[in-house]
Tab-separated table of C-alpha atoms in Angstrom:
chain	number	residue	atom	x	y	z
A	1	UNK	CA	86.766	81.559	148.892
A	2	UNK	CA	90.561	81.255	148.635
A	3	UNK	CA	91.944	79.378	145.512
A	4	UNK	CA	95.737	79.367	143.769
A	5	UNK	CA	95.427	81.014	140.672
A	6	UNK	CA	98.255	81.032	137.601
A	7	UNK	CA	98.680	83.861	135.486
A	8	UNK	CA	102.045	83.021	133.653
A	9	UNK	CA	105.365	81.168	134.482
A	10	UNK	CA	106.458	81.273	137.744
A	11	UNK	CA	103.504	83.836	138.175
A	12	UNK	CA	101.442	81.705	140.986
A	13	UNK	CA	99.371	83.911	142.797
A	14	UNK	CA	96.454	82.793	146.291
A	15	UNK	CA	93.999	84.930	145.814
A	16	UNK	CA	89.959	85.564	146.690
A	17	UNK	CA	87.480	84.179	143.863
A	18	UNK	CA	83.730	83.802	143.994
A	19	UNK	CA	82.444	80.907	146.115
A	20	UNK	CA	81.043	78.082	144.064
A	21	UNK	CA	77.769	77.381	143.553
A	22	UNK	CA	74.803	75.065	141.826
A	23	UNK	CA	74.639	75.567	138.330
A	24	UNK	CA	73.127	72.811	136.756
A	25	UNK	CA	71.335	69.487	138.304
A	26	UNK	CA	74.242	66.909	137.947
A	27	UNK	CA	76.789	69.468	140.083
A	28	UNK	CA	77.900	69.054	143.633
A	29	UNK	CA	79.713	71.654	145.780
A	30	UNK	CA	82.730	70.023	147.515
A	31	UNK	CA	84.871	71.645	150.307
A	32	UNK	CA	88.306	70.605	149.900
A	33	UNK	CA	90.198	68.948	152.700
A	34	UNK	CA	93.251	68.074	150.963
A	35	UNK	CA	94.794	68.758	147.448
A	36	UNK	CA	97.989	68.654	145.697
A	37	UNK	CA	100.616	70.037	142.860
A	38	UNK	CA	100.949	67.876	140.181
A	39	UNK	CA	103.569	66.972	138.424
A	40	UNK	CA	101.857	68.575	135.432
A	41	UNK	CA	101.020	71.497	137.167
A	42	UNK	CA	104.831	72.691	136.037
A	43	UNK	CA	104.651	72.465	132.281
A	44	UNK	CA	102.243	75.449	132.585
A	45	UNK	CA	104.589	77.025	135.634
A	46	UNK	CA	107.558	76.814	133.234
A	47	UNK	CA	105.868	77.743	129.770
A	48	UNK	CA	102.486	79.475	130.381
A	49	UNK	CA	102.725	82.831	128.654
A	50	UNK	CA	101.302	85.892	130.944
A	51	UNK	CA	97.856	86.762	131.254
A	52	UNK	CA	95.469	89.106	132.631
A	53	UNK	CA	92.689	86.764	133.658
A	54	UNK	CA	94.878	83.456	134.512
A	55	UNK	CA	94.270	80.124	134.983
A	56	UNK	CA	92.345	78.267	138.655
A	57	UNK	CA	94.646	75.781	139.115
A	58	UNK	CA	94.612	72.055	140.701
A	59	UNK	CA	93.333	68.476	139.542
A	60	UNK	CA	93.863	66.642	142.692
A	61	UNK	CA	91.450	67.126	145.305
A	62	UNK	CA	89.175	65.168	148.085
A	63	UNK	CA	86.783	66.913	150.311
A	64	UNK	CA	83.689	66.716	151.824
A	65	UNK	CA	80.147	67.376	149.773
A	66	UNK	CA	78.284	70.200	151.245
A	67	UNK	CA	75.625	70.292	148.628
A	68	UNK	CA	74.111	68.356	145.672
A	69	UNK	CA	72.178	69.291	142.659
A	70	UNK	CA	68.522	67.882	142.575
A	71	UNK	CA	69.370	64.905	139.778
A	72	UNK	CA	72.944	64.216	141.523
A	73	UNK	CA	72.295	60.537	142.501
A	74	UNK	CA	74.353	58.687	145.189
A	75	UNK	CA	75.992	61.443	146.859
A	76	UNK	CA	74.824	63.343	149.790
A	77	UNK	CA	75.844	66.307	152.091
A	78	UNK	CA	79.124	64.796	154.351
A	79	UNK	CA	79.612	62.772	152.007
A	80	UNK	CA	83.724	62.210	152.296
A	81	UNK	CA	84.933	61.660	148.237
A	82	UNK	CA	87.797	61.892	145.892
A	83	UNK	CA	87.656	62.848	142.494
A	84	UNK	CA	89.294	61.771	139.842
A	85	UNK	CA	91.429	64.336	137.377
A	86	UNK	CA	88.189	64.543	134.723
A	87	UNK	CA	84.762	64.669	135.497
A	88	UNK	CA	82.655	62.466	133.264
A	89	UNK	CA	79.351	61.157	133.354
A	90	UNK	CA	80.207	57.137	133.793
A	91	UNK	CA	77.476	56.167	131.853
A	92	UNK	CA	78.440	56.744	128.052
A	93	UNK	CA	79.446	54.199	125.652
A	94	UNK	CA	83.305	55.320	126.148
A	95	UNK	CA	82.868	55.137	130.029
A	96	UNK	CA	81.368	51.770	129.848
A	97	UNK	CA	84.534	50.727	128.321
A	98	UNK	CA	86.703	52.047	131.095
A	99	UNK	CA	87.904	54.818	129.096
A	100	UNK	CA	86.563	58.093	131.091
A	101	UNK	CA	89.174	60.408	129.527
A	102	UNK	CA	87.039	60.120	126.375
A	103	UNK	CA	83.683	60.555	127.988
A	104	UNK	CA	81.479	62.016	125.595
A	105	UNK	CA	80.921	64.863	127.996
A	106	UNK	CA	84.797	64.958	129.797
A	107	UNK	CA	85.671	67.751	131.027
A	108	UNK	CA	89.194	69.536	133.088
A	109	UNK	CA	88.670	71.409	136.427
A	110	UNK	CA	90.092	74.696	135.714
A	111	UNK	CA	88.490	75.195	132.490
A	112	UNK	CA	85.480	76.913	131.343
A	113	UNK	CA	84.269	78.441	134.588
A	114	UNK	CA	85.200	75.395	136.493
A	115	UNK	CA	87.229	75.781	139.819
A	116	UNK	CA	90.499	74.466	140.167
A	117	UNK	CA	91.163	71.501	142.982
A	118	UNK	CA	93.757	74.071	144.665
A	119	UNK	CA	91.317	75.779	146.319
A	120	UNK	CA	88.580	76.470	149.774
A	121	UNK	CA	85.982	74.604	147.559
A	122	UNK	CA	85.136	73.155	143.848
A	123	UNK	CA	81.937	72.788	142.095
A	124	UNK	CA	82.102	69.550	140.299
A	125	UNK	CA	79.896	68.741	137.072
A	126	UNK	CA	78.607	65.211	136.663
A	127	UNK	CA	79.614	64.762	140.398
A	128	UNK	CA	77.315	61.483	140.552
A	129	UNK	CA	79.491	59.936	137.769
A	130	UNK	CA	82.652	61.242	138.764
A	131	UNK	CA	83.064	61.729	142.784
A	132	UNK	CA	83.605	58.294	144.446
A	133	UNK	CA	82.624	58.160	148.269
A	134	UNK	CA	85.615	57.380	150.868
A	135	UNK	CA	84.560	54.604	153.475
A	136	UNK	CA	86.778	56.296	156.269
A	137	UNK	CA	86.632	59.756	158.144
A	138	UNK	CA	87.892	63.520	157.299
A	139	UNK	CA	90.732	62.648	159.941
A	140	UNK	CA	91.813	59.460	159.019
A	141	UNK	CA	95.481	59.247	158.262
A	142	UNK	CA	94.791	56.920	155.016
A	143	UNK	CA	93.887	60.350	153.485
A	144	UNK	CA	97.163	61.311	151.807
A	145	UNK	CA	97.183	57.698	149.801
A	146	UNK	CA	93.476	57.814	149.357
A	147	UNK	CA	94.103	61.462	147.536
A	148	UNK	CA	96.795	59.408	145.110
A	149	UNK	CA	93.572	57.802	143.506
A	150	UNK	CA	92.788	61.391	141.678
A	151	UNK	CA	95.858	61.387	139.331
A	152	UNK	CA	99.164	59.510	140.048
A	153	UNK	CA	98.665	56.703	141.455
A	154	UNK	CA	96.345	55.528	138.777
A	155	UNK	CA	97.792	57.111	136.565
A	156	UNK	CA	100.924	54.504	137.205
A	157	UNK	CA	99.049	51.949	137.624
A	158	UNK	CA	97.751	52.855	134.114
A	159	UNK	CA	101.170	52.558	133.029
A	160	UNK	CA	101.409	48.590	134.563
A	161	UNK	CA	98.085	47.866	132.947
A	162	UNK	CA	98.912	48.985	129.220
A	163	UNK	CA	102.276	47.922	129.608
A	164	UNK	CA	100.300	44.552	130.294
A	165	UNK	CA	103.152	43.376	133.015
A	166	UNK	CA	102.192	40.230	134.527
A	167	UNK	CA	103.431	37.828	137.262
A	168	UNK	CA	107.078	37.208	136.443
A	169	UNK	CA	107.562	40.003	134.411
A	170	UNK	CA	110.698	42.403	134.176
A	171	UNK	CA	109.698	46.107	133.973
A	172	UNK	CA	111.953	49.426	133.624
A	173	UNK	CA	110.460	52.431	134.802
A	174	UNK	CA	111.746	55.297	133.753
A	175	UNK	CA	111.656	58.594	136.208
A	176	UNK	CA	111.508	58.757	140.245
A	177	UNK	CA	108.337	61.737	140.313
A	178	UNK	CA	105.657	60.804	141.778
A	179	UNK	CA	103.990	58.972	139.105
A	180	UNK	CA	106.855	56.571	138.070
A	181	UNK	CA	107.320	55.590	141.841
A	182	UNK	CA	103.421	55.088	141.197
A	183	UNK	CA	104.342	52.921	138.445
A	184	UNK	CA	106.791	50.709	140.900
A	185	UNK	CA	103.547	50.106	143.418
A	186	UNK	CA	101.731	48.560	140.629
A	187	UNK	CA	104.150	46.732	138.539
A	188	UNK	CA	105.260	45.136	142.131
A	189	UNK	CA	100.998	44.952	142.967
A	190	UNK	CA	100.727	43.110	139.294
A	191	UNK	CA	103.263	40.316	140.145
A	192	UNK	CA	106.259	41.748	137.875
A	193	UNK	CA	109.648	39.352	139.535
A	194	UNK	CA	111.987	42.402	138.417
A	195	UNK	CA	111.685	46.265	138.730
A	196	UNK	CA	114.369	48.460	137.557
A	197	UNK	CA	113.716	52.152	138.721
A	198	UNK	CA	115.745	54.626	136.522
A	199	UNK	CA	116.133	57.586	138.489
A	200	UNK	CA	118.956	59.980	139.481
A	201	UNK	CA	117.680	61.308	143.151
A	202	UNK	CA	118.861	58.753	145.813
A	203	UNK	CA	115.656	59.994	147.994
A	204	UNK	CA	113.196	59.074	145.788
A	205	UNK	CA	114.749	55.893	144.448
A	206	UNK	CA	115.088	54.739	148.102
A	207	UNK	CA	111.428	55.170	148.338
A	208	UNK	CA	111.129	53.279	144.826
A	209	UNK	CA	113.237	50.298	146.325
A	210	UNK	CA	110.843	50.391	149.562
A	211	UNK	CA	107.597	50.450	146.624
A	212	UNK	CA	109.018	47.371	145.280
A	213	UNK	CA	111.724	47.775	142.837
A	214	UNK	CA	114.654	45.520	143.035
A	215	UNK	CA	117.265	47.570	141.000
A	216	UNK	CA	118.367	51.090	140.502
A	217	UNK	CA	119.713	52.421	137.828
A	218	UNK	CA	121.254	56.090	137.749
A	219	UNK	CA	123.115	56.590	134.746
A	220	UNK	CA	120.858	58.226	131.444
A	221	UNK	CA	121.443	57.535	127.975
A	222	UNK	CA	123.635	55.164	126.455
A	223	UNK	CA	124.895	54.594	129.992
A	224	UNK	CA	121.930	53.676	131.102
A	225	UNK	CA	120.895	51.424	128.686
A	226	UNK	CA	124.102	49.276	128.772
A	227	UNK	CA	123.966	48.905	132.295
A	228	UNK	CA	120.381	47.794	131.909
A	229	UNK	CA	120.833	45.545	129.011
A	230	UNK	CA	123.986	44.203	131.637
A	231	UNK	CA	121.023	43.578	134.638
A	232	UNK	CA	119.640	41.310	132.222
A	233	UNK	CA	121.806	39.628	130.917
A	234	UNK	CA	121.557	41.641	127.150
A	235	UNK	CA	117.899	41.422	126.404
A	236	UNK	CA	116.540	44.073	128.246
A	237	UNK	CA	112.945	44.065	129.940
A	238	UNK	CA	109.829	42.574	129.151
A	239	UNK	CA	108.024	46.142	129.763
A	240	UNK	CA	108.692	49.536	130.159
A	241	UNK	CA	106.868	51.989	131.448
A	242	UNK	CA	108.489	55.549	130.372
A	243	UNK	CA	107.095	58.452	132.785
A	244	UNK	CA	109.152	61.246	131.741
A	245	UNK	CA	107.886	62.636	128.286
A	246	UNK	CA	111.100	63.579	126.894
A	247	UNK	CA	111.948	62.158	123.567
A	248	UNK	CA	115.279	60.775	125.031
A	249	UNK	CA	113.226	59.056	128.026
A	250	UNK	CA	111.506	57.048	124.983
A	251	UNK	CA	114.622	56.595	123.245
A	252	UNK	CA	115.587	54.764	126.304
A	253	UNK	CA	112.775	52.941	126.753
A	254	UNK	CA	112.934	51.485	122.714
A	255	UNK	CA	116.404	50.872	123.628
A	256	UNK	CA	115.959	48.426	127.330
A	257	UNK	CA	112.835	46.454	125.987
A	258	UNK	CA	113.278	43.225	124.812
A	259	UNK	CA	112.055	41.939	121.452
A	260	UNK	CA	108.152	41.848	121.284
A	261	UNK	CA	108.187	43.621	124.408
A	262	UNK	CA	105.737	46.692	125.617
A	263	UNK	CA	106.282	50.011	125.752
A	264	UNK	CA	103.675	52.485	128.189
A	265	UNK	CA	103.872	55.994	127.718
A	266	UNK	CA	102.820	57.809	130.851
A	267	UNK	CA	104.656	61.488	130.314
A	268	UNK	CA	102.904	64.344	128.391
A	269	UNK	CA	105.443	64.098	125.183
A	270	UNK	CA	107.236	67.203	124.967
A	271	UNK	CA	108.272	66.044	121.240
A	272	UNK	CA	105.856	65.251	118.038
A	273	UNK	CA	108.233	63.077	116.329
A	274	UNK	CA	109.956	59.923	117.377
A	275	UNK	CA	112.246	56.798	116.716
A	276	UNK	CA	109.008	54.469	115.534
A	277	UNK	CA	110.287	53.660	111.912
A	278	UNK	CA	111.516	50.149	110.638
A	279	UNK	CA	114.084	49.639	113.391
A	280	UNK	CA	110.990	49.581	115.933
A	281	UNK	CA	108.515	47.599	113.696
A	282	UNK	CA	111.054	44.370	112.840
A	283	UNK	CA	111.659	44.103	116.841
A	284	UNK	CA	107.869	43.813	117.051
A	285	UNK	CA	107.639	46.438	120.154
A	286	UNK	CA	104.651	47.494	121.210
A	287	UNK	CA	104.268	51.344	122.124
A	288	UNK	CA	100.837	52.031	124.088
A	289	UNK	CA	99.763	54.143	127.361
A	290	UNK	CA	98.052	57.356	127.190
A	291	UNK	CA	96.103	59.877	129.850
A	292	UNK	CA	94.930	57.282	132.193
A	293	UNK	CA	90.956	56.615	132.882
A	294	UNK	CA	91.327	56.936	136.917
A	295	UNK	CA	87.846	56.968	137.151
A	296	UNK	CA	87.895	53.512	136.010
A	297	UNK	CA	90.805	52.328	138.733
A	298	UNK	CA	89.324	54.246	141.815
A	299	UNK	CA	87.367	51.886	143.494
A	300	UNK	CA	89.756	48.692	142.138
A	301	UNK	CA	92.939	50.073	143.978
A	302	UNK	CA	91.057	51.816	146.887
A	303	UNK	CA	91.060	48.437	149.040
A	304	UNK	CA	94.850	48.216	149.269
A	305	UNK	CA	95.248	51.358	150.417
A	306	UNK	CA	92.193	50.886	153.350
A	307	UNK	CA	93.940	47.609	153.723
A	308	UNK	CA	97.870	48.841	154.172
A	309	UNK	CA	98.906	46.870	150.920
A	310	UNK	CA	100.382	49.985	149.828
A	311	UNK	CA	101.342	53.456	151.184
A	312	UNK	CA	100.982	56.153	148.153
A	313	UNK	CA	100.843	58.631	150.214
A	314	UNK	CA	104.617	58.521	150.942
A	315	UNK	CA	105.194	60.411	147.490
A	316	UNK	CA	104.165	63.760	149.514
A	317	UNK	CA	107.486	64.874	151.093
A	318	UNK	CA	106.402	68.658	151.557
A	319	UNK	CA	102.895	69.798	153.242
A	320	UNK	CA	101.687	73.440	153.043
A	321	UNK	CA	98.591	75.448	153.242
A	322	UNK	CA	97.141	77.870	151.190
A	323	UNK	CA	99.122	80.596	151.355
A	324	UNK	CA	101.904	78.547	150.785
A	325	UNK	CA	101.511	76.712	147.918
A	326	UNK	CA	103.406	79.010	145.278
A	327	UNK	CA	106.562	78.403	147.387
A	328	UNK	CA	105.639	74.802	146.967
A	329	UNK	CA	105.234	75.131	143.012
A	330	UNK	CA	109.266	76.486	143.335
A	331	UNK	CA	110.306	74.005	145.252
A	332	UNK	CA	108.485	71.325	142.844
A	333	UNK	CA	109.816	73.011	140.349
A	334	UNK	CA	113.847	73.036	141.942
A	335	UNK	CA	113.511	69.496	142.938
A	336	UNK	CA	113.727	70.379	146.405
A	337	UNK	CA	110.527	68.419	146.616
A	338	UNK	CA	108.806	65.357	145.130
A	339	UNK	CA	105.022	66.150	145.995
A	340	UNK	CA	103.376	68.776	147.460
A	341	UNK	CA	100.450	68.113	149.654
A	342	UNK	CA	97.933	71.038	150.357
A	343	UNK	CA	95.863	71.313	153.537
A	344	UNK	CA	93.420	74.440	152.174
């Protein structure tokens, strides 16, 4: 089969690897029908040092199951499904809590001999606890928002649910990618009254404003806080939801929330160290969010989409195949796109 491969920044190479097959009992083979660059997928584009062997790449995948191992319950061949970004086995102590990212037998596609979602086909481990079945067909056009359920937009909506935002909330979210305009669909889905998007790219803060958010702020730094501390009237926002991972994107979000507010970390940190000393305690702010269980929000979001609550799927401005995808990693990468959506 045909499957992206990494072997160092900027290094992003399509190239033929074995074809997957049934290793253990609990493994199902999926073809992929669509897939997608993540976010994510550009710390390692920017940073990875070279290697010889490189990496399958690809988290974000649905497809259809073309064969099932012989104690893989609930799944069957034509089976349409979506996976989430980990495979776990939904039935340990951690998964009963709703936290799948610390399944006791978790696990990352691309690691260990495991494919990558960028790809002809995956094997999936534990693909009776992880895959979840799609009620509609391999052409329906729902399948660009139902392939949001993998990673970003639960991954927002992670964001709205630590952040705790409820009906008549204010929220800030900070960054327009993919995941923070994610964050907009479910602060707006979770009743919040006001939404500031903090974003510099009029294209994707348009599409923020058409998610749900009712103000846009531009500016960065001090700049940006004072005009959101001017929005509302000095005290800030009752959440905010920082998906960004830069040590100044939390800065900003300790600076806009009000007293006894919540703070949601969404971005992979790209700093160890940060502004959570005295100041922070005697405000009584609340810093949360972490990797996001999607396994947990799959099937509770999946009904708006089949519905037409939300549209997702409008965070893919770029399609490609295959072949194309490193171009798509550079243009990810350049900001001439916001999401790139594979058709393998």
């Amino acid at each position: 089969m045909r499957a992206v491969v990494m072997y160092g920044a900027g290094d992003v190479r399509v190239e033929e690897r074995p074809d997957p097959r049934i290793r253990r009992p609990t493994d199902a083979i999926v073809r992929v029908v669509l897939s997608s660059v993540c976010g994510s997928d550009l710390w390692p584009y920017a940073t990875m040092p070279a290697s010889g062997q490189g990496k399958p790449m690809g988290h974000e995948f649905l497809g259809v199951v073309e064969e099932v191992g012989s104690r893989t319950a609930g799944l069957k061949a034509g089976d349409l499904v979506v996976t989430p970004f980990t495979f776990s086995d939904n039935t340990c102590d951690f998964c009963r809590k709703d936290l799948h990212t610390s399944c006791r037998s978790v696990g990352l596609y691309g690691l260990n001999g495991i494919d990558g979602g960028q790809g002809e086909a995956v094997r999936v481990p534990l693909a009776g606890g992880t895959l979840v079945k799609l009620p509609v067909g391999e052409d329906s056009p729902l399948l660009p928002s139902l392939l949001t359920l993998s990673d970003v937009l639960t991954t927002g909506y992670h964001g709205a649910v630590t952040a705790r935002v409820a009906p008549g909330d204010s929220v800030t979210v900070i960054g327009d990618g993919a995941v923070g305009l994610c964050a907009v669909i479910a602060a707006a889905r979770l009743g919040a009254e006001r939404i500031v998007l903090m974003g510099r790219h009029a294209s994707r803060t348009d599409l923020g404003l058409a998610f749900g958010a009712t103000d846009v702020v531009a500016e960065r730094g001090e700049e940006g806080v004072a005009r959101i501390r001017e929005l509302t009237g000095g005290d800030g926002t009752d959440k905010v939801i920082e998906a960004v991972g830069s040590r100044q994107a939390l800065e900003t979000a300790l600076d806009v929330v009000t007293d006894g507010g919540v703070v949601s970390r969404l971005g992979v940190p790209r700093y160890e160290e940060g502004p959570v000393g005295r100041a922070m305690v005697l405000r009584n702010v609340t810093l949360t969010g972490g990797a996001s269980p999607a396994r947990a929000y799959i099937e509770r979001l999946m009904p708006d989409i089949l519905d037409g609550k939300i549209e997702p799927g409008r965070v893919f401005d770029r399609t490609t195949s295959l072949d194309e995808v490193p171009d798509g990693y550079r243009a990810m990468s350049t900001r001439e796109a916001l999401k790139v959506l594979v058709r393998p």
